[in-house]
PDB file of C-alpha atoms in Angstrom:
ATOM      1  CA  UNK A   1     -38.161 -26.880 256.376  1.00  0.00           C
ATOM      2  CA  UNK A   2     -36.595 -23.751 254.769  1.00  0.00           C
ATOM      3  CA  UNK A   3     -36.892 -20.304 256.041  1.00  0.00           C
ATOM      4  CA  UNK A   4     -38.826 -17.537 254.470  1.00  0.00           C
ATOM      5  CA  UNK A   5     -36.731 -15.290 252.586  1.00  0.00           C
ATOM      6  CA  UNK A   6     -35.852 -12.278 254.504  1.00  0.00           C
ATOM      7  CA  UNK A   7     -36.641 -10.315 251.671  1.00  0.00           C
ATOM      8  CA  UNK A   8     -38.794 -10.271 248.669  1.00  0.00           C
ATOM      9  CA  UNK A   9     -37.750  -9.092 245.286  1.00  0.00           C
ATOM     10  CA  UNK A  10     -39.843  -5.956 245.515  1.00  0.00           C
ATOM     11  CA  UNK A  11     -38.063  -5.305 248.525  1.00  0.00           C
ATOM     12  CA  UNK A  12     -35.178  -5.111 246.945  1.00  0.00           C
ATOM     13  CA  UNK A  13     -35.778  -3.308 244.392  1.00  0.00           C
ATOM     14  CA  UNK A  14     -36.588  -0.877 246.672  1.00  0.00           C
ATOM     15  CA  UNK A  15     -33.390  -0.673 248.190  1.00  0.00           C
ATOM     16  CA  UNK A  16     -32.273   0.624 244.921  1.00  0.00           C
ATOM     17  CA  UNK A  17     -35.258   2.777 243.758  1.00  0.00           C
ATOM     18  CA  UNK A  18     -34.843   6.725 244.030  1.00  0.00           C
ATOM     19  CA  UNK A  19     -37.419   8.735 245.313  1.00  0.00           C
ATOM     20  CA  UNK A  20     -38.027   9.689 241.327  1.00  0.00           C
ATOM     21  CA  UNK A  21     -38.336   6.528 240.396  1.00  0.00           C
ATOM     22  CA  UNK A  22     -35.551   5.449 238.687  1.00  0.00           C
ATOM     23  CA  UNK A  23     -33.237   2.311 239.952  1.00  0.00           C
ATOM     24  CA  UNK A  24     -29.359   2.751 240.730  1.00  0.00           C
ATOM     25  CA  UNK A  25     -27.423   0.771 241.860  1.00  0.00           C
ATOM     26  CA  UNK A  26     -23.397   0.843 242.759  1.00  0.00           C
ATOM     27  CA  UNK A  27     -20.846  -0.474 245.041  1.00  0.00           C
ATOM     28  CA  UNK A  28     -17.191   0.542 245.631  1.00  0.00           C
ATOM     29  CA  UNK A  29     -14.385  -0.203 242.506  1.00  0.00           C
ATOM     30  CA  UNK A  30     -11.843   0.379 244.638  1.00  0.00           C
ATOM     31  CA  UNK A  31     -10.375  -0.330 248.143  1.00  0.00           C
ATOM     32  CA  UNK A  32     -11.873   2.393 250.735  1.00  0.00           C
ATOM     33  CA  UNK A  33      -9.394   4.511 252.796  1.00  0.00           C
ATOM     34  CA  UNK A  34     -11.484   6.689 255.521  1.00  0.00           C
ATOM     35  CA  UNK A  35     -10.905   9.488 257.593  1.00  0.00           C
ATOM     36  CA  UNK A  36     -13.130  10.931 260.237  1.00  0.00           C
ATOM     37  CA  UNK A  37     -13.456  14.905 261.374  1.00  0.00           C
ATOM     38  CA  UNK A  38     -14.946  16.329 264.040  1.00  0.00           C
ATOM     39  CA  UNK A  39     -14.820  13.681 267.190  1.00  0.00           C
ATOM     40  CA  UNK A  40     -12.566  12.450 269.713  1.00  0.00           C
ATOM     41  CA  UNK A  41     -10.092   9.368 269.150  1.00  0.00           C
ATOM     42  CA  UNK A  42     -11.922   7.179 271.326  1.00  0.00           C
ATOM     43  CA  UNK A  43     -15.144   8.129 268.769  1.00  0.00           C
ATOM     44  CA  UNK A  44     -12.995   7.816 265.703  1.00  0.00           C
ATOM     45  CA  UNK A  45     -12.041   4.211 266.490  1.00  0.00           C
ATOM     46  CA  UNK A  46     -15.304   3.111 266.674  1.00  0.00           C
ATOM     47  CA  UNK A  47     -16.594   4.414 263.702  1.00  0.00           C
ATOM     48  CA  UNK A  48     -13.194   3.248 261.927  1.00  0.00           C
ATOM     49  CA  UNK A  49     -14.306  -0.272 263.397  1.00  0.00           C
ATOM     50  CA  UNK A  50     -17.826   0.205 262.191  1.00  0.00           C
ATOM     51  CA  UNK A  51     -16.601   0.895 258.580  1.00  0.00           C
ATOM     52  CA  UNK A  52     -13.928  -2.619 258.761  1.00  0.00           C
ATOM     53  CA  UNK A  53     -16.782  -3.971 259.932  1.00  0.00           C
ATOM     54  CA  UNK A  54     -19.094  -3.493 257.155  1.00  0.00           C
ATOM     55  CA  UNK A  55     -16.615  -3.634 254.784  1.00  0.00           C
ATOM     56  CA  UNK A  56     -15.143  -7.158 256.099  1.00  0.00           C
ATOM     57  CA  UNK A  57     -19.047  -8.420 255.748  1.00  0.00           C
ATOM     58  CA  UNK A  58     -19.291  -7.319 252.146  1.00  0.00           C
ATOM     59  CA  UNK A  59     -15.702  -9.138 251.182  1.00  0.00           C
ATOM     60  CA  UNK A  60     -15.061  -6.070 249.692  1.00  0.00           C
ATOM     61  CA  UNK A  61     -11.325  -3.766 250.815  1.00  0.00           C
ATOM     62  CA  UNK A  62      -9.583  -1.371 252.962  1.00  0.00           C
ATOM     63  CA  UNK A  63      -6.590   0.767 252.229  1.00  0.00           C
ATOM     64  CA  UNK A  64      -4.339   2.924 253.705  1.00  0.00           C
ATOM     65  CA  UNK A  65      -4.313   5.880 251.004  1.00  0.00           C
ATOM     66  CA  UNK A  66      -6.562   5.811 247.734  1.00  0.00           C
ATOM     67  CA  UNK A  67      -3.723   6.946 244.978  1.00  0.00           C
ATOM     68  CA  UNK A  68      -5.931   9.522 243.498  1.00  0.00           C
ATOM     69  CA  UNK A  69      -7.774  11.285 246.312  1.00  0.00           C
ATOM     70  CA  UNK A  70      -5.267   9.916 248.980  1.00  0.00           C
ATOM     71  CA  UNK A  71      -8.782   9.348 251.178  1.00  0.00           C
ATOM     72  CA  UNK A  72     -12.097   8.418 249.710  1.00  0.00           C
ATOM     73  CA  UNK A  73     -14.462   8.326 252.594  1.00  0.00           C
ATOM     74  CA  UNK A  74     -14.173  11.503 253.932  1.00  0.00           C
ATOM     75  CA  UNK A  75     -16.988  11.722 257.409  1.00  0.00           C
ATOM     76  CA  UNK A  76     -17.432  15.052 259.018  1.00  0.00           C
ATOM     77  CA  UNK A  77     -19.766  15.111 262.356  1.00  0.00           C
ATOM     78  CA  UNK A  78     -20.094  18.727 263.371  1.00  0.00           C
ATOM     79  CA  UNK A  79     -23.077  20.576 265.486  1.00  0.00           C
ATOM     80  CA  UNK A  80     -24.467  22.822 262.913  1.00  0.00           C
ATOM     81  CA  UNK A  81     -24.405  23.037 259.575  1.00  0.00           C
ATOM     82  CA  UNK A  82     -22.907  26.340 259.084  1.00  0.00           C
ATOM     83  CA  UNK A  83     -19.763  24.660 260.074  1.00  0.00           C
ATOM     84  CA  UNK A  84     -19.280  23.079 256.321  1.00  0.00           C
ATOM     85  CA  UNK A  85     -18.965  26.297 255.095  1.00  0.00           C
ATOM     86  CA  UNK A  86     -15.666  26.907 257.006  1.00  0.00           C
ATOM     87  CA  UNK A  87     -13.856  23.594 256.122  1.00  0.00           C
ATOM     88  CA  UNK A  88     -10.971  24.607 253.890  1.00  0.00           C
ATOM     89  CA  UNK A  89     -11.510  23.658 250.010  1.00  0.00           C
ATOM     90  CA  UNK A  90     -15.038  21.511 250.599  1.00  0.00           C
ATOM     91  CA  UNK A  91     -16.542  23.690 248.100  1.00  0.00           C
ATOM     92  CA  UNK A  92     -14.023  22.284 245.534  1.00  0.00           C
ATOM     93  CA  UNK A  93     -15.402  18.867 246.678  1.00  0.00           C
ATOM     94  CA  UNK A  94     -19.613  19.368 247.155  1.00  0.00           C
ATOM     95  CA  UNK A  95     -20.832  21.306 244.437  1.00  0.00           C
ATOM     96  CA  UNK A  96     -23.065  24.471 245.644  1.00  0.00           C
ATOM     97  CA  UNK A  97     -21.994  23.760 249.255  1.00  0.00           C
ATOM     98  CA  UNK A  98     -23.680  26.823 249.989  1.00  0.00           C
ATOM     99  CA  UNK A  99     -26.998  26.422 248.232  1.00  0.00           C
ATOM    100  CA  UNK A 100     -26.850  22.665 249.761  1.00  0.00           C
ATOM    101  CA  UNK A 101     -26.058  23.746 253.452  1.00  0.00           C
ATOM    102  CA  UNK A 102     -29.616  25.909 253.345  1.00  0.00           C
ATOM    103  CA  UNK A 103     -31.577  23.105 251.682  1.00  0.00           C
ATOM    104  CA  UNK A 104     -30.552  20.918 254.218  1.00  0.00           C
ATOM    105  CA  UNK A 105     -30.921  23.295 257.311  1.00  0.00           C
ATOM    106  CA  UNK A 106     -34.280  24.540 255.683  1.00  0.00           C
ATOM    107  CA  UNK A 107     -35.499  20.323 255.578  1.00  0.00           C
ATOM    108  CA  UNK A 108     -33.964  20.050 259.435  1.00  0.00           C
ATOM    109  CA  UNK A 109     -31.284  17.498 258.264  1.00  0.00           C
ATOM    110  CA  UNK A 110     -29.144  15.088 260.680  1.00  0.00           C
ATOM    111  CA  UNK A 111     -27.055  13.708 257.699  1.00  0.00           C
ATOM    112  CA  UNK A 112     -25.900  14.009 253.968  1.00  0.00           C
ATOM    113  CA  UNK A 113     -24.206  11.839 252.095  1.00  0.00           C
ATOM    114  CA  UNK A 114     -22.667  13.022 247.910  1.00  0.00           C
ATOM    115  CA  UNK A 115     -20.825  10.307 245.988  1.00  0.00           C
ATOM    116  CA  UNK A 116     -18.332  10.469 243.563  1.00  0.00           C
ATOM    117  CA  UNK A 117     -18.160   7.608 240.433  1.00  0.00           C
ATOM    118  CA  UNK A 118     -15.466   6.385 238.449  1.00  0.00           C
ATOM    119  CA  UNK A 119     -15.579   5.536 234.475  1.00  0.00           C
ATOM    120  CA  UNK A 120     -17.264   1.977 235.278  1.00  0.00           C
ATOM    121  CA  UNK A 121     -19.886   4.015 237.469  1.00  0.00           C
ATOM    122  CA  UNK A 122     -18.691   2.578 240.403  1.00  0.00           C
ATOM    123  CA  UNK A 123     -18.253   4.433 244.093  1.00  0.00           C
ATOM    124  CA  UNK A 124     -15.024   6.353 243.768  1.00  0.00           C
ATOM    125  CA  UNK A 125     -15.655   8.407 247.332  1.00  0.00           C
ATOM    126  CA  UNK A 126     -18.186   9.033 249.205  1.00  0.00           C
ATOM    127  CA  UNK A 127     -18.576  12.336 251.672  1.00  0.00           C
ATOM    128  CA  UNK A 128     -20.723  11.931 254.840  1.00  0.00           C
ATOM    129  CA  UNK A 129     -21.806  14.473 256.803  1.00  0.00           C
ATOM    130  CA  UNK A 130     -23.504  14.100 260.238  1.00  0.00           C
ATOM    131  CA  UNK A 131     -25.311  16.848 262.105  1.00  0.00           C
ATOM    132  CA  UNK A 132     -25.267  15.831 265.840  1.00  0.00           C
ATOM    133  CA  UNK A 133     -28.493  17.233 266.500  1.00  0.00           C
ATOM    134  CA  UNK A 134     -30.308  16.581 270.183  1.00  0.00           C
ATOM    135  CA  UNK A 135     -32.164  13.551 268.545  1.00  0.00           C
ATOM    136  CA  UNK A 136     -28.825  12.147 266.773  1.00  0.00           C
ATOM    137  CA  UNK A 137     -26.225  13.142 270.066  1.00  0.00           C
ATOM    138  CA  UNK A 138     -28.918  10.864 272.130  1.00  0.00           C
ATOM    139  CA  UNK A 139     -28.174   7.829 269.933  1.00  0.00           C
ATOM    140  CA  UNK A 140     -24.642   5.522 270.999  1.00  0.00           C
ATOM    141  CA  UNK A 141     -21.587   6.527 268.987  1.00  0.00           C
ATOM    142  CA  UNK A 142     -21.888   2.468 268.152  1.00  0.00           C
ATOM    143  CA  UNK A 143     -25.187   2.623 266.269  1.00  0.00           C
ATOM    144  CA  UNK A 144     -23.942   6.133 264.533  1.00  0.00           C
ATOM    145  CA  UNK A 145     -21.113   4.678 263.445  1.00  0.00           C
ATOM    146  CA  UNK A 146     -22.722   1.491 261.973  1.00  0.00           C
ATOM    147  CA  UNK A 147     -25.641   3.459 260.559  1.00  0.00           C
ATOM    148  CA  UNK A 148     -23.008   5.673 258.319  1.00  0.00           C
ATOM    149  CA  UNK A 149     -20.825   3.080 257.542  1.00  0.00           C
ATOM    150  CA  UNK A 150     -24.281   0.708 256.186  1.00  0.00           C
ATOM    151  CA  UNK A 151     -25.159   4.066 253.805  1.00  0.00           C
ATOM    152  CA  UNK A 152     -21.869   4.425 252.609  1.00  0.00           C
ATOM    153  CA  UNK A 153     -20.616   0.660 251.501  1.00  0.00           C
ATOM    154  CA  UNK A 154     -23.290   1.093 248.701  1.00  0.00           C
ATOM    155  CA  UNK A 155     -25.469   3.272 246.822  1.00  0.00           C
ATOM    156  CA  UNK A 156     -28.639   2.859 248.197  1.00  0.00           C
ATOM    157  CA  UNK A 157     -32.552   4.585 247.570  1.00  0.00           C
ATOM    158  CA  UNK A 158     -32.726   8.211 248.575  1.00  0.00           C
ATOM    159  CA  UNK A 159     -35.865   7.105 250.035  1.00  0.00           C
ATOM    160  CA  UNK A 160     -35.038   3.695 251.796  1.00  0.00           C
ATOM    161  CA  UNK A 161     -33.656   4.357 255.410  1.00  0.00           C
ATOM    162  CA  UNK A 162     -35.569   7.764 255.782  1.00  0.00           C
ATOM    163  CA  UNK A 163     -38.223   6.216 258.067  1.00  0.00           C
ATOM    164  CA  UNK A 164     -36.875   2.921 258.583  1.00  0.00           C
ATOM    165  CA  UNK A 165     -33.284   1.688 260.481  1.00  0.00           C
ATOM    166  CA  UNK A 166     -30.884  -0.582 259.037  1.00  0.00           C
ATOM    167  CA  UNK A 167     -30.209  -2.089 262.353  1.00  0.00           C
ATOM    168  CA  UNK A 168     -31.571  -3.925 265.365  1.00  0.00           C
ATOM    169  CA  UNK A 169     -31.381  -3.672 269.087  1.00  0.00           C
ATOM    170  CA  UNK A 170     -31.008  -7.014 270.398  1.00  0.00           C
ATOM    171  CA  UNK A 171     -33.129  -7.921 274.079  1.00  0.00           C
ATOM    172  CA  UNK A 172     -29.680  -7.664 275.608  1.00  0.00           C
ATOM    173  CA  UNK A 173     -28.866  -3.960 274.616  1.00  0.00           C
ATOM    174  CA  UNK A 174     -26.174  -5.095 271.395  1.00  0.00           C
ATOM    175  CA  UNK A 175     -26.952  -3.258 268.196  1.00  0.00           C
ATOM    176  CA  UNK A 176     -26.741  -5.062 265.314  1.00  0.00           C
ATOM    177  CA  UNK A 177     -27.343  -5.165 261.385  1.00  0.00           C
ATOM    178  CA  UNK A 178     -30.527  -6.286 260.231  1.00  0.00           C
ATOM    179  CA  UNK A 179     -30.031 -10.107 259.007  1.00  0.00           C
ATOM    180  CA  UNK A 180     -31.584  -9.153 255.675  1.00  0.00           C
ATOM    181  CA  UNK A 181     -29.540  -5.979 254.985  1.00  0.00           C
ATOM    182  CA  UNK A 182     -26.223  -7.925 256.051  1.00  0.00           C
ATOM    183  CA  UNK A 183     -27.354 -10.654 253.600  1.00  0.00           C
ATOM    184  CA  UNK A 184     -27.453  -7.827 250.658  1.00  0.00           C
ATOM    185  CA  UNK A 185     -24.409  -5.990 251.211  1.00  0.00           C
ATOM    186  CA  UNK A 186     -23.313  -9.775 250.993  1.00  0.00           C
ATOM    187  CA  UNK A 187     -24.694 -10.419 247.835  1.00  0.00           C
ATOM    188  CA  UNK A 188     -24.019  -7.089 246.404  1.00  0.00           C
ATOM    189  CA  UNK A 189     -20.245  -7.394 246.284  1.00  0.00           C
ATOM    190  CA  UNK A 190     -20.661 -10.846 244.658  1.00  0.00           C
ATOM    191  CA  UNK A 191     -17.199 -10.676 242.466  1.00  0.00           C
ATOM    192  CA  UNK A 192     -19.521 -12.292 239.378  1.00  0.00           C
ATOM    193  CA  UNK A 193     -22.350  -9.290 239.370  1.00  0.00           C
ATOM    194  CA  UNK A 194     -21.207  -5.662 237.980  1.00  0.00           C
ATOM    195  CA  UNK A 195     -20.313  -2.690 240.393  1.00  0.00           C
ATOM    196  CA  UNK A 196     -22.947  -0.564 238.835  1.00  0.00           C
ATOM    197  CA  UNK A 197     -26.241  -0.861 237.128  1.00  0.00           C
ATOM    198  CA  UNK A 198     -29.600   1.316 236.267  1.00  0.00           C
ATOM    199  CA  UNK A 199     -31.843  -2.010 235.067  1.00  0.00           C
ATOM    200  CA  UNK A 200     -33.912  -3.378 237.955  1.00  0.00           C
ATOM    201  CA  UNK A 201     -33.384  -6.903 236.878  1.00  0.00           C
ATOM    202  CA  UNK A 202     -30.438  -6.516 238.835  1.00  0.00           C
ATOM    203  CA  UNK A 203     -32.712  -6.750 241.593  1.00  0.00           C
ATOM    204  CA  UNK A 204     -33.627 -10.659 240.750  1.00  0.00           C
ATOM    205  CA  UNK A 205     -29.887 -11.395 240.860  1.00  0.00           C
ATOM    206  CA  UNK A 206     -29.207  -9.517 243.985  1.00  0.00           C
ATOM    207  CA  UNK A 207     -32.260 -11.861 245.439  1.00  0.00           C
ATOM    208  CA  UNK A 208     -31.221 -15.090 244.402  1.00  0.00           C
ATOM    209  CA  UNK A 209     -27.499 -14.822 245.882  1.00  0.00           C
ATOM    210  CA  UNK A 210     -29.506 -13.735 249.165  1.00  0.00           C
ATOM    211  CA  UNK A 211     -30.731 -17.200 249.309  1.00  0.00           C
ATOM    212  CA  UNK A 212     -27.647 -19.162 247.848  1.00  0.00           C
ATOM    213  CA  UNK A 213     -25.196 -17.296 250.372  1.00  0.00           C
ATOM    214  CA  UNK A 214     -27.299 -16.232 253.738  1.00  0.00           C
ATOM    215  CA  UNK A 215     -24.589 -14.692 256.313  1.00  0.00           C
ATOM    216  CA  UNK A 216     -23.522 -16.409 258.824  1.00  0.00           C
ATOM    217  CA  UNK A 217     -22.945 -13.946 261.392  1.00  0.00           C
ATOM    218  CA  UNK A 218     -24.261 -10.705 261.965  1.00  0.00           C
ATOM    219  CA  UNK A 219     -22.330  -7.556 262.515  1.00  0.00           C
ATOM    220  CA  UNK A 220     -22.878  -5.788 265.499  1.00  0.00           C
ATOM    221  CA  UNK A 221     -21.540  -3.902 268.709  1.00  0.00           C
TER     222      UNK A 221
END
């Protein structure tokens, strides 16, 4: 007897559709080389681990220094966002930091994410920015870490994980990656698909190599 899919197409698709309506997808062209700001080196291993983590389950690469931007995902965790406006040279980086810093503290943001593309549309760099908020500092630095490193392996809806985790708490306390989000990262750094694309048949093929090549483990803490 075969499972049920963990996911439909439409689901999919909807991993990829923007709040406007249009689909996007992309994944990183190029090994990913992170740095962390803002926490303690017992903090900075684990979300380090997270992102080797994630990155190991997508079969995709880590580096030591990207030759362009010498690292290209830059994650900042600070208290309040105010703070971003007295990092050296992130306004050459984030376009209208300003005018983005009040949108987000106007909304009550925990977290930000801006990408950066190469020619082939692919991820380039990605900048994350975490708010520790009362609600976010309440959370383990495992399932923070995990969290960021899930929403920065790939270019996902605007809309997808606003009201919805990508990961599980096991009976036993262990936080882990949702089976069915594991299996797409999986699928979505299939060597034979392309690293970007704004058609949602890409969808269908994301769907069938969900089936064809389940994961076998999960990733968790």
């Amino acid at each position: 007897m075969t499972d049920a899919p963990l996911m439909t197409p439409e689901d999919v698709t909807a991993h990829f559709t923007r709040a406007n309506g249009s689909f996007t997808f992309a994944r990183w062209g190029r090994p990913i080389v992170p740095v962390v700001f803002g926490v303690e080196e017992e903090t900075l291993e684990v979300v380090k681990g997270a992102v080797e983590a994630v990155v190991v389950l997508a079969g995709h690469k880590m580096a030591e220094t990207d030759p362009e931007l010498g690292a290209n995902l830059m994650v900042f965790f600070f208290r309040d966002w105010d703070e971003l406006l007295e990092v050296p040279k992130l306004g050459e980086m984030i376009p209208d930091l300003g005018a983005t810093v009040a949108r987000l503290k106007a909304a009550g943001a925990s977290q930000y994410r801006a990408f950066r593309f190469d020619d082939e549309n692919a991820i380039q760099a990605c900048f994350t920015f975490v708010c520790m908020t009362d609600e976010m500092s309440a959370l383990p630095a495992e399932a923070i870490a995990l969290t960021q490193a899930v929403q920065a392996v790939l270019l996902w809806s605007d809309a997808i994980f606003a009201n919805q985790s990508p990961l599980a708490l096991l009976p036993d306390g262990q936080t882990i990656l949702k089976p069915e989000i594991a299996a797409l990262i999986k699928a979505a750094y299939d060597p034979m698909l392309p690293v970007a694309a704004d058609d949602a048949s890409h969808a269908l093929r994301l769907y069938a190599r969900m089936q064809v090549a389940p994961p076998e483990e999960e990733t968790q803490y």
